[in-house]
XYZ file of C-alpha atoms in Angstrom:
565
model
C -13.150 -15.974 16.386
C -11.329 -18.982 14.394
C -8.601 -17.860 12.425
C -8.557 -21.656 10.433
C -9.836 -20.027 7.077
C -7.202 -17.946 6.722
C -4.502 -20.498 7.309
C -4.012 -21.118 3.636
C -4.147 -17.809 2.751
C -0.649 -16.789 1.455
C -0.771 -13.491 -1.147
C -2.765 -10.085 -0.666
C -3.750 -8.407 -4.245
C -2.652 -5.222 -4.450
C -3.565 -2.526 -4.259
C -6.944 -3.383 -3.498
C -7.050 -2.840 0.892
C -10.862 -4.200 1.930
C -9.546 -2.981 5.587
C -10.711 0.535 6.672
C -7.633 2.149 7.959
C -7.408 2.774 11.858
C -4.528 4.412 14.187
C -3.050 2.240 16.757
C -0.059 2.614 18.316
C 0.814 -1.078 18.464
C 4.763 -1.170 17.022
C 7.894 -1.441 17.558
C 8.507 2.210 17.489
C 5.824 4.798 18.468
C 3.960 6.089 15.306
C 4.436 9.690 14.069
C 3.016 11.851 11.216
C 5.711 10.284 9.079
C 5.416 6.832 9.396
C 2.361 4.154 8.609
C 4.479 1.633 10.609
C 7.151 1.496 13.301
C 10.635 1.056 14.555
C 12.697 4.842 15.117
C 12.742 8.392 13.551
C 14.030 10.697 11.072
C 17.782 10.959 11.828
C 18.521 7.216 12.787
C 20.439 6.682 9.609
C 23.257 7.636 7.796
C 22.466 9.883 5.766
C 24.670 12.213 4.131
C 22.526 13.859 1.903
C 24.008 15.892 -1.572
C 26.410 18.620 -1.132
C 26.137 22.251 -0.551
C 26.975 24.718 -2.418
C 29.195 27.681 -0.375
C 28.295 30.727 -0.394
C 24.627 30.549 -1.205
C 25.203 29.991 -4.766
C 23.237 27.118 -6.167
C 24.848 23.829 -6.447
C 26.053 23.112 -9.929
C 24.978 19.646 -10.435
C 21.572 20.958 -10.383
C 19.648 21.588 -13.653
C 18.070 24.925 -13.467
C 15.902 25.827 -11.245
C 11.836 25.869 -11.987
C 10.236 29.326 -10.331
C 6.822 28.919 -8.089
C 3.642 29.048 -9.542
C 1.420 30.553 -6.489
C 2.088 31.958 -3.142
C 1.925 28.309 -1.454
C 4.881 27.254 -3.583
C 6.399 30.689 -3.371
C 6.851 30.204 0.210
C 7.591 26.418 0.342
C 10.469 27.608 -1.862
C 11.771 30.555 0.788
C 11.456 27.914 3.691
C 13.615 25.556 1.429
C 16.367 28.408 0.927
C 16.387 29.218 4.300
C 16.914 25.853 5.468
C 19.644 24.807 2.891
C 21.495 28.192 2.819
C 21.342 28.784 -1.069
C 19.149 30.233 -3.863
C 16.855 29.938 -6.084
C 15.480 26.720 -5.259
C 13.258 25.643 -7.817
C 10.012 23.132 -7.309
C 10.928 20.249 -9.058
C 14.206 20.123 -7.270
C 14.348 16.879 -5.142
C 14.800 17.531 -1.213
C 17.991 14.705 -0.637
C 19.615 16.467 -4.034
C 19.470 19.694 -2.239
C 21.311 18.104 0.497
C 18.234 16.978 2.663
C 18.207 14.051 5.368
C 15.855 12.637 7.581
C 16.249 14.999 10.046
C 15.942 17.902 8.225
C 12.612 16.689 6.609
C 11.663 16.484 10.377
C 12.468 20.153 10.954
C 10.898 21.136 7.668
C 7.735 19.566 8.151
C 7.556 21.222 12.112
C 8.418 24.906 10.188
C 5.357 23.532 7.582
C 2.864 23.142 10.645
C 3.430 26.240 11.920
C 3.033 28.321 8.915
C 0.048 26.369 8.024
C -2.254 26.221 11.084
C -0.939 22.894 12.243
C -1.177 21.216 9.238
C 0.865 17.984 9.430
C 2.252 16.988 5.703
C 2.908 13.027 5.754
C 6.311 13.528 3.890
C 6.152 9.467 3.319
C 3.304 9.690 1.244
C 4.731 12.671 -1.259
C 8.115 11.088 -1.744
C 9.891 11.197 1.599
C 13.035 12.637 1.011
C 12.869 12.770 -2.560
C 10.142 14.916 -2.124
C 9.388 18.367 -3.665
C 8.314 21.884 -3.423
C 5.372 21.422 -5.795
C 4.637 17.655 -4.241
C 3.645 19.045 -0.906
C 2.766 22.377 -2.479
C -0.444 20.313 -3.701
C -0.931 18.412 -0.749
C -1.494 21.489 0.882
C -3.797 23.122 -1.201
C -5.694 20.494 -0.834
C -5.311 19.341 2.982
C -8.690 20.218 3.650
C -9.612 17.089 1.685
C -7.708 15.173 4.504
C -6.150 12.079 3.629
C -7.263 12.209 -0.346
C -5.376 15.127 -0.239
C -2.605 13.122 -1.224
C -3.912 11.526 -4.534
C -1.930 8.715 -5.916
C 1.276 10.016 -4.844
C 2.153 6.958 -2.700
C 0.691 4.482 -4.438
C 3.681 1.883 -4.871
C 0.823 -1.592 -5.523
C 2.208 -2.817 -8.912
C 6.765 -2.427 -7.326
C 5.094 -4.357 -4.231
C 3.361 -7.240 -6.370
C 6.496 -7.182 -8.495
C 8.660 -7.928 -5.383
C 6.204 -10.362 -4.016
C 7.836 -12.794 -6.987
C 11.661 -11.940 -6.545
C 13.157 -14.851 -7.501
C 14.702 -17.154 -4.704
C 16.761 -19.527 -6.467
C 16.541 -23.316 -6.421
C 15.986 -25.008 -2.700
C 18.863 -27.706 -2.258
C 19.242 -30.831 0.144
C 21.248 -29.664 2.892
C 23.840 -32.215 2.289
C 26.032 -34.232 4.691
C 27.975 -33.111 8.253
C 27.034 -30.953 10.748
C 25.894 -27.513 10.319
C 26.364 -25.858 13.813
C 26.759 -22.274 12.855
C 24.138 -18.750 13.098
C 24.319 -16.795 10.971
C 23.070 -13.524 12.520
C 22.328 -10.099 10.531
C 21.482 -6.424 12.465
C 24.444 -7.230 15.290
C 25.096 -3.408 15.516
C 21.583 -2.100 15.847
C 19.597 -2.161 19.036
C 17.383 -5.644 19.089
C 20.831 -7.212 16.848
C 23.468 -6.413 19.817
C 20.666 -8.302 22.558
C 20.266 -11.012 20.234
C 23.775 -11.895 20.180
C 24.279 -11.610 23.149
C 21.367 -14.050 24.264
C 22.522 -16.389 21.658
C 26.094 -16.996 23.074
C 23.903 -17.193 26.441
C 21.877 -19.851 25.196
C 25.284 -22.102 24.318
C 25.324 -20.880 20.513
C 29.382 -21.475 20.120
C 29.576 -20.554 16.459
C 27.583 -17.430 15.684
C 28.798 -15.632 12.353
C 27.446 -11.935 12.459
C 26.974 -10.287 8.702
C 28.284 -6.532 9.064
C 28.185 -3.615 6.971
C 32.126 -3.164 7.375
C 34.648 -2.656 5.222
C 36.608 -5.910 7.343
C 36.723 -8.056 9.984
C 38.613 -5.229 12.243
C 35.681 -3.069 10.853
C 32.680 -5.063 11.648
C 34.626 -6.096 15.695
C 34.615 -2.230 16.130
C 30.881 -1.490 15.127
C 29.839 -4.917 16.839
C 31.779 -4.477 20.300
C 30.836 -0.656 20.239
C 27.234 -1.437 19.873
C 27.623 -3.747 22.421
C 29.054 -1.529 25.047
C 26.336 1.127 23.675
C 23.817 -0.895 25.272
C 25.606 -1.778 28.503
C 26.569 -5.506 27.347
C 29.720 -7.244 27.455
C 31.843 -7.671 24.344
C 31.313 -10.773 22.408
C 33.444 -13.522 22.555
C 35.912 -14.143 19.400
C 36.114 -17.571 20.025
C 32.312 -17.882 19.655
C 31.408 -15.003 17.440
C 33.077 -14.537 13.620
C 32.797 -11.518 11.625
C 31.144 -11.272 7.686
C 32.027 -8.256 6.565
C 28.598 -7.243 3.886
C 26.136 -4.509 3.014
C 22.295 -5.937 3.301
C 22.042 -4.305 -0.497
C 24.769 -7.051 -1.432
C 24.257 -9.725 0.902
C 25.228 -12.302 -1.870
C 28.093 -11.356 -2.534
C 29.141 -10.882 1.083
C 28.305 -14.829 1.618
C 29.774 -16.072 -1.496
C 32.948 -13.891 -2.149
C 36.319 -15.700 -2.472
C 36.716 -18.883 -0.168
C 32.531 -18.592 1.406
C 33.400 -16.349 4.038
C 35.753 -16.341 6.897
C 36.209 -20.234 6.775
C 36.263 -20.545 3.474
C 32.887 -22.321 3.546
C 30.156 -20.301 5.065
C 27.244 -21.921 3.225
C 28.578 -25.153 4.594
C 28.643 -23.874 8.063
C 25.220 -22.212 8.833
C 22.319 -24.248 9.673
C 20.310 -21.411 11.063
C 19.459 -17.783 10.160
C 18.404 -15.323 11.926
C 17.771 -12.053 9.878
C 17.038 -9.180 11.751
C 18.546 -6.261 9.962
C 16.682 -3.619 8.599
C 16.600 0.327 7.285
C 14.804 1.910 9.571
C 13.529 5.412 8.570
C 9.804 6.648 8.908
C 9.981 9.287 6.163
C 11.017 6.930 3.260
C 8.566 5.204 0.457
C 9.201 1.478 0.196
C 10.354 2.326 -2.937
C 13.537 3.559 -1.151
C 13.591 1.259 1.591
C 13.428 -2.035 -0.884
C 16.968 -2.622 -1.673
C 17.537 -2.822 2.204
C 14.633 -4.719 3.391
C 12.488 -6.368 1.145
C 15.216 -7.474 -1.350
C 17.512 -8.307 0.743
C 15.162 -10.600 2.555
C 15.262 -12.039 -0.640
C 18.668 -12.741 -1.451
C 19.181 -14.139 1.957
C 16.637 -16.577 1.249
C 18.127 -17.550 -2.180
C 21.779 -17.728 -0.684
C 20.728 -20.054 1.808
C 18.144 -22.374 -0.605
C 21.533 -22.728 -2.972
C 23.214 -23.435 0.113
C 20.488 -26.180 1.159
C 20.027 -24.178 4.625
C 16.547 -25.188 6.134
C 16.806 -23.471 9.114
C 14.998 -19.063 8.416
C 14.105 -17.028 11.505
C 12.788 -13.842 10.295
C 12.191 -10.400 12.787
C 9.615 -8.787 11.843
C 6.995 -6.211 13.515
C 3.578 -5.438 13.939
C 3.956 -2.743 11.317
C 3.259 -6.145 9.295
C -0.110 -6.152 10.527
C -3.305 -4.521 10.301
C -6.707 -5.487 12.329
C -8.984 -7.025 11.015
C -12.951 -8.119 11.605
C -15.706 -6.403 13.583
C -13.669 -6.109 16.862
C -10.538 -4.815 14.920
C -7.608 -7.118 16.322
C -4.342 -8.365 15.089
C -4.722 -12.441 15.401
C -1.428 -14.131 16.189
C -1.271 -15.675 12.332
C 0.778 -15.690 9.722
C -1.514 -14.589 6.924
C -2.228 -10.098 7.398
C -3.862 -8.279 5.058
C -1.250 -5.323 4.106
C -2.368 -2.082 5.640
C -3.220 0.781 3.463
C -0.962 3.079 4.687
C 1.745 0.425 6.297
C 4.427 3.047 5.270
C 7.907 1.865 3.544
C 8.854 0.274 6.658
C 5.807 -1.798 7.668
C 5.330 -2.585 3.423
C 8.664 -4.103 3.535
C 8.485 -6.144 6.413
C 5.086 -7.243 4.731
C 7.030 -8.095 1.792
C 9.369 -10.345 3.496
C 7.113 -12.168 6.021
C 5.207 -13.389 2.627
C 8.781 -14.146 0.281
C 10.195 -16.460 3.487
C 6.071 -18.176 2.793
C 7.282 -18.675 -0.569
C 10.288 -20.334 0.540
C 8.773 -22.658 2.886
C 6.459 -23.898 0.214
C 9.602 -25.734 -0.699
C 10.226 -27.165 2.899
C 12.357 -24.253 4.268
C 11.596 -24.432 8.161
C 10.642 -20.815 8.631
C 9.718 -18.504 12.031
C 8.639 -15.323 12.182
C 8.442 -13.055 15.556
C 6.491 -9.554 15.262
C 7.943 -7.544 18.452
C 5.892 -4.419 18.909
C 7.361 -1.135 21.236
C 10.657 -2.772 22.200
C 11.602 -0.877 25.776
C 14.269 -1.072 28.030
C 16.393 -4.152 29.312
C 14.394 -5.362 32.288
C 17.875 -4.996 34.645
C 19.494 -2.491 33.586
C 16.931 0.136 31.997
C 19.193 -0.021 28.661
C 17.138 1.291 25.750
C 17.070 2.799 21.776
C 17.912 6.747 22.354
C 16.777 6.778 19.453
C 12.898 5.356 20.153
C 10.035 8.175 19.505
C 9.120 6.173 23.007
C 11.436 7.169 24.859
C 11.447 11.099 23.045
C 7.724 10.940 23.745
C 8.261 10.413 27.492
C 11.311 12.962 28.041
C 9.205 15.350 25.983
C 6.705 15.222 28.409
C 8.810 15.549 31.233
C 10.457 18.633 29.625
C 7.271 20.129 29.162
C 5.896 18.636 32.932
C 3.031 17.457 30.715
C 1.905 14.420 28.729
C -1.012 13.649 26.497
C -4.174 12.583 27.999
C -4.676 9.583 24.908
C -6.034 6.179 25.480
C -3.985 4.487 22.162
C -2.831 1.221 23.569
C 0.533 0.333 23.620
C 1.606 -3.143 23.120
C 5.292 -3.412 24.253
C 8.062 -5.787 26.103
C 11.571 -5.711 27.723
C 14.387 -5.954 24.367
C 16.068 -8.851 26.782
C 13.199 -10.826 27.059
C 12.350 -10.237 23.352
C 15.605 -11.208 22.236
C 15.727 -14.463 24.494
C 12.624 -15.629 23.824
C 13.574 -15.266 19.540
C 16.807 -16.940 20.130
C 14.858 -19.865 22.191
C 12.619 -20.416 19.486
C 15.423 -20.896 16.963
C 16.115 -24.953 18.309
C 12.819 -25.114 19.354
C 9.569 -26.625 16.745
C 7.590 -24.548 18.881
C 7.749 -21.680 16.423
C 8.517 -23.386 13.124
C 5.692 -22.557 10.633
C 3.838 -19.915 13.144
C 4.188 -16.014 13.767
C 4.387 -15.067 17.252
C 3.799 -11.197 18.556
C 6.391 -10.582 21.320
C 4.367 -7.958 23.700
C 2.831 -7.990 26.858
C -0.738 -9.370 26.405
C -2.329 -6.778 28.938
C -0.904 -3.152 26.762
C -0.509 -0.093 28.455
C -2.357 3.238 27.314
C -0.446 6.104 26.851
C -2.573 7.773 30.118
C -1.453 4.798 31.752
C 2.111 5.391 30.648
C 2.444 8.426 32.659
C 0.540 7.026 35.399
C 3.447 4.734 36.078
C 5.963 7.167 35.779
C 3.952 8.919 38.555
C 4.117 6.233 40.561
C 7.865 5.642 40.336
C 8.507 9.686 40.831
C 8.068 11.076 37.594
C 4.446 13.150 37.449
C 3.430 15.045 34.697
C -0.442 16.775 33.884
C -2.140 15.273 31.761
C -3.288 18.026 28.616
C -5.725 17.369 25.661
C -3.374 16.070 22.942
C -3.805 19.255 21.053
C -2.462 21.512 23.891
C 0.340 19.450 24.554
C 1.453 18.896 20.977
C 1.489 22.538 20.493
C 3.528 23.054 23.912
C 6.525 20.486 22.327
C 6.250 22.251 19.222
C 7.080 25.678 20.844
C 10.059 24.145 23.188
C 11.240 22.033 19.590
C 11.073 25.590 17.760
C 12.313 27.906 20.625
C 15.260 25.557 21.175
C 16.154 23.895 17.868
C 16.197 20.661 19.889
C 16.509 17.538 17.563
C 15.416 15.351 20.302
C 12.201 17.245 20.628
C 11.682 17.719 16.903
C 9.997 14.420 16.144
C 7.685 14.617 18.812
C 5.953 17.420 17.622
C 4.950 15.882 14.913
C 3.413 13.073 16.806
C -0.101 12.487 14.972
C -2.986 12.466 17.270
C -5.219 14.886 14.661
C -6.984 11.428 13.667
C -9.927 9.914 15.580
C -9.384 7.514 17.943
C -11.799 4.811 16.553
C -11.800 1.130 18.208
C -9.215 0.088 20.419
C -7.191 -2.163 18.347
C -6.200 -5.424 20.493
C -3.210 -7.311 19.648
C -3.293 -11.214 20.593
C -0.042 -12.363 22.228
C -0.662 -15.888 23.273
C 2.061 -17.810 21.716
C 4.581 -16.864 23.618
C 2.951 -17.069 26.896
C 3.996 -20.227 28.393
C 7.486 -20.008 27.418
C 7.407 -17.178 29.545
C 5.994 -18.983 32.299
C 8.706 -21.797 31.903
C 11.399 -19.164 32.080
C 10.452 -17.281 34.761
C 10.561 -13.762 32.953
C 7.965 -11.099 32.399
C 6.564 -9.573 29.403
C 5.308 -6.692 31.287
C 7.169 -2.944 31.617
C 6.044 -1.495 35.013
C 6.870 2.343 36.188
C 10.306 1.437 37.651
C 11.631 -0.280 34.783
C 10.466 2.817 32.715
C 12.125 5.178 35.618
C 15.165 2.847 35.333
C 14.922 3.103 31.360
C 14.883 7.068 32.382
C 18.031 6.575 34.440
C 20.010 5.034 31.881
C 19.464 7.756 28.870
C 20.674 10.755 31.566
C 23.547 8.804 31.938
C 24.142 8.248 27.695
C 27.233 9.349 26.588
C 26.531 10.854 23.656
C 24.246 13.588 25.998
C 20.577 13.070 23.717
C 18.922 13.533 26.517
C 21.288 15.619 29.122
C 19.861 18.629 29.067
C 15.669 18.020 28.571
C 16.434 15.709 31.777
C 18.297 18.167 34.341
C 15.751 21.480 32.716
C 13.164 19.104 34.186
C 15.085 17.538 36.941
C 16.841 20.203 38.523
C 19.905 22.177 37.925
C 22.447 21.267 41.143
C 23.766 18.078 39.917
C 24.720 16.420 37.099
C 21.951 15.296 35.178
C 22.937 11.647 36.050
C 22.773 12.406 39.689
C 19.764 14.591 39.038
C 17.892 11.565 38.133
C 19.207 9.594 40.413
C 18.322 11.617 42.980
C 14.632 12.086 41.749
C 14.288 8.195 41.127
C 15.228 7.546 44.928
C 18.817 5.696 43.866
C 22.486 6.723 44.229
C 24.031 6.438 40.318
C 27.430 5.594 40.179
């Protein structure tokens, strides 16, 4: 269908959503009962939460604590004090005062299911982790009500329109001389670290990389570390420059004292490419704004004032939601904001349409929307941290996988990454929105059928049956890895298949001789490559499943047919 009406189109209203909501696992992180979009899970961030009172008194920066009304808060409460090791909890106390973090709102919400007949609570829509015991006390006494159950408890439509006009500053001529620097943001997350290394690749010689560090030592040791995380050499210091910054101050990080590491940063850059982002399912976009949304912003101000007119933005398909009879995601710039796009997907929303507003004024923007982002095509180097990747060792741990036909629109992070840094010089991708992901998606039945085929069977279960098999291993062991996964929501109906187009993209692939397309090996490789993690995620879900004779390194080595060294 023509897509030439909606080329003008540049604002939503909220928070009126004409789209009926759907489930499709089309992102760049697997959806679970937390999130409305994508990208990783509860635990991904560093969060410290409150502290803890010893000795099971209640913390004194507390006020004091409201008793339960009923039995469902009555034993919302107990679950609370068990988890946090003090009482009384009382139900107006806030979970991340009480010392909560994303992964312990994961654990809660598994301990929730299981007292409540597998009852998932979407702790996104009551708060995330400034939730309460009386906010999901009435979600459950309502969940029969399904998703009304949760009222206007995550309505955010009026803070979205009022960040849709965050101001962006005056746009400036870009002045005389050369402007041959990057400036790159996200280095030290998982799509950042390929990026820069495809850019110095590519010939980029001046690539400044904005850190959250406390200096330049600082921000070398996260970027090199995430760097060798990933299996990548170290970036070059005659190339690459360090900006120490937070995203929540990103103006002052590019205009403190001298303009950066030069002493004239704004000068320098001629190109952005913003790809950092807080990533974490269980938050509102009220929490996630200062990180995402408005930081978009400020980047786009700073570099207006600094007459840059060069803005690559990564976003997601968590952007997106389908649209029309056939219920696809058209490769366009103008998406209708999902009803339940979750924090995540809102703010990346948010920002797609504020870098709009700042092309109005000639700004030379790009936009990419990666979906699942899976493991270098060579070396099998992935995100630990991806509920992808959990999913599939899940299964493996369990020798079972869910028999689901949600397609899953994915690519290799190296070919993602090369094909964003291409477009950066290129007009190819000026004014447009491309979706990086294979155009022919995988289900997740077909998933498993290629790790079958590369030496990895599992049985396929109704959804139901397996989720509850995860959930007992996640309980029984008190594995974090396996906590997530339980969660996973396949309680809603299937519906349409949604389709993603993925054209754009397609004959620069064909130019550079690379594949969009994740076959069974490169998953088995992918496999490979976590067993051998240092950190250990993964070490012993892989050799329970893999055998017990060998290291677990070795172990799947030796049951992916290749020696590991």
């Amino acid at each position: 269908a023509s897509t030439s009406a909606l080329a003008g189109v540049r604002r939503v209203p909220l928070p009126t959503y004409p789209f009926q909501r759907r489930r499709f696992w089309a992102l760049d992180r697997i959806r679970h009962v937390f999130a409305g979009g994508v990208t990783s899970v509860p635990g991904d961030s560093a969060e410290d939460g409150a502290p803890v009172a010893a000795g099971g008194t209640r913390p004194e920066h507390l006020a004091s604590a409201v008793p339960a009304a009923d039995d469902v808060e009555a034993d919302l409460v107990g679950l609370w004090q068990e988890m946090f090791g003090f009482a009384p909890v009382g139900v107006t106390d806030e979970f991340s005062a009480l010392g909560g973090t994303s992964l312990t709102a994961t654990r809660m919400a598994l301990e929730i299911a299981r007292r409540h007949d597998g009852f998932q609570v979407n702790l996104h829509r009551v708060g995330g982790t400034r939730t309460t015991v009386r906010r999901i006390a009435s979600v459950l006494r309502a969940r029969g009500l399904g998703s009304a159950a949760y009222g206007a408890a995550d309505a955010e439509g009026a803070l979205i329109d009022t960040d849709l006009d965050l101001p962006l500053g005056t746009a400036r001529p870009s002045g005389p001389g050369p402007r041959r620097a990057v400036l790159l943001t996200g280095a030290t997350g998982y799509v950042g670290a390929f990026l820069l290394h495809a850019a110095q690749i590519a010939g980029h010689d001046d690539i400044r990389c904005l850190v959250r560090a406390r200096d330049d030592a600082h921000a070398w040791e996260r970027v090199r570390a995430a760097a060798a995380g990933y299996g990548l050499p170290a970036p070059d210091p005659e190339r690459v420059r360090m900006v120490p910054g937070d995203l929540t101050d990103i103006g002052r990080a590019l205009t403190r004292p001298g303009g950066g590491p030069d002493g004239g940063l704004g000068r320098a850059v001629g190109q952005i490419l913003h790809c950092a982002a807080s990533v974490v399912f269980t938050e509102t976009y009220r929490t996630l704004r200062a990180d995402n949304a408005m930081a978009t912003a400020e980047l786009l101000r700073w570099a207006r004032e600094n007459g840059i007119q060069d803005f690559g933005y990564v976003s997601s398909l968590a952007a997106c939601s389908p649209t029309g009879p056939e219920l696809s995601i058209a490769e366009t710039r103008a998406q209708p904001l999902a009803e339940r796009a979750g924090g995540y997907g809102t703010g990346k929303w948010v920002s797609e349409r504020l870098a709009e507003r700042a092309e109005r004024d000639g700004m030379r923007v790009r936009i990419w929307r990666p979906g699942l982002i899976l493991g270098d095509s060579r070396s099998g180097a992935c995100n630990p941290k991806d509920m992808t990747w959990r999913l599939i060792v899940a299964s493996l741990a369990v020798g079972a996988h869910p028999a689901d036909d949600r397609l899953l629109y994915s690519a290799p992070v190296d070919v993602v990454a090369k094909a964003i840094v291409a477009g950066l010089t290129g007009p190819g991708a000026v004014g447009r929105a491309q979706h990086l992901v294979h155009h022919e998606p995988l289900s997740i039945r077909g998933l498993f059928a290629a790790l079958s085929g590369a030496g990895l069977p599992t049985t396929p279960l109704p959804p139901a049956r397996w989720q509850q098999l995860v959930r007992e291993r996640a309980l029984d062991t008190g594995d974090d890895a396996l906590a997530p996964v339980a969660l996973l929501g396949f309680d809603e109906e299937l519906g349409d298949l949604v389709r993603v187009e993925a054209e754009a993209w397609r004959g620069w692939l064909t130019r550079s001789g690379l594949s969009s397309a994740v076959d069974g090996p490169a998953l088995a490789r992918s496999i490979r490559w976590l067993a051998g993690t240092e950190d250990g995620m993964y070490r012993e879900l892989l050799a329970g499943v893999i055998g017990h004779g060998d290291s677990p390194r070795h172990a799947v080595g030796a049951a992916l047919g290749r020696k590991v060294v």
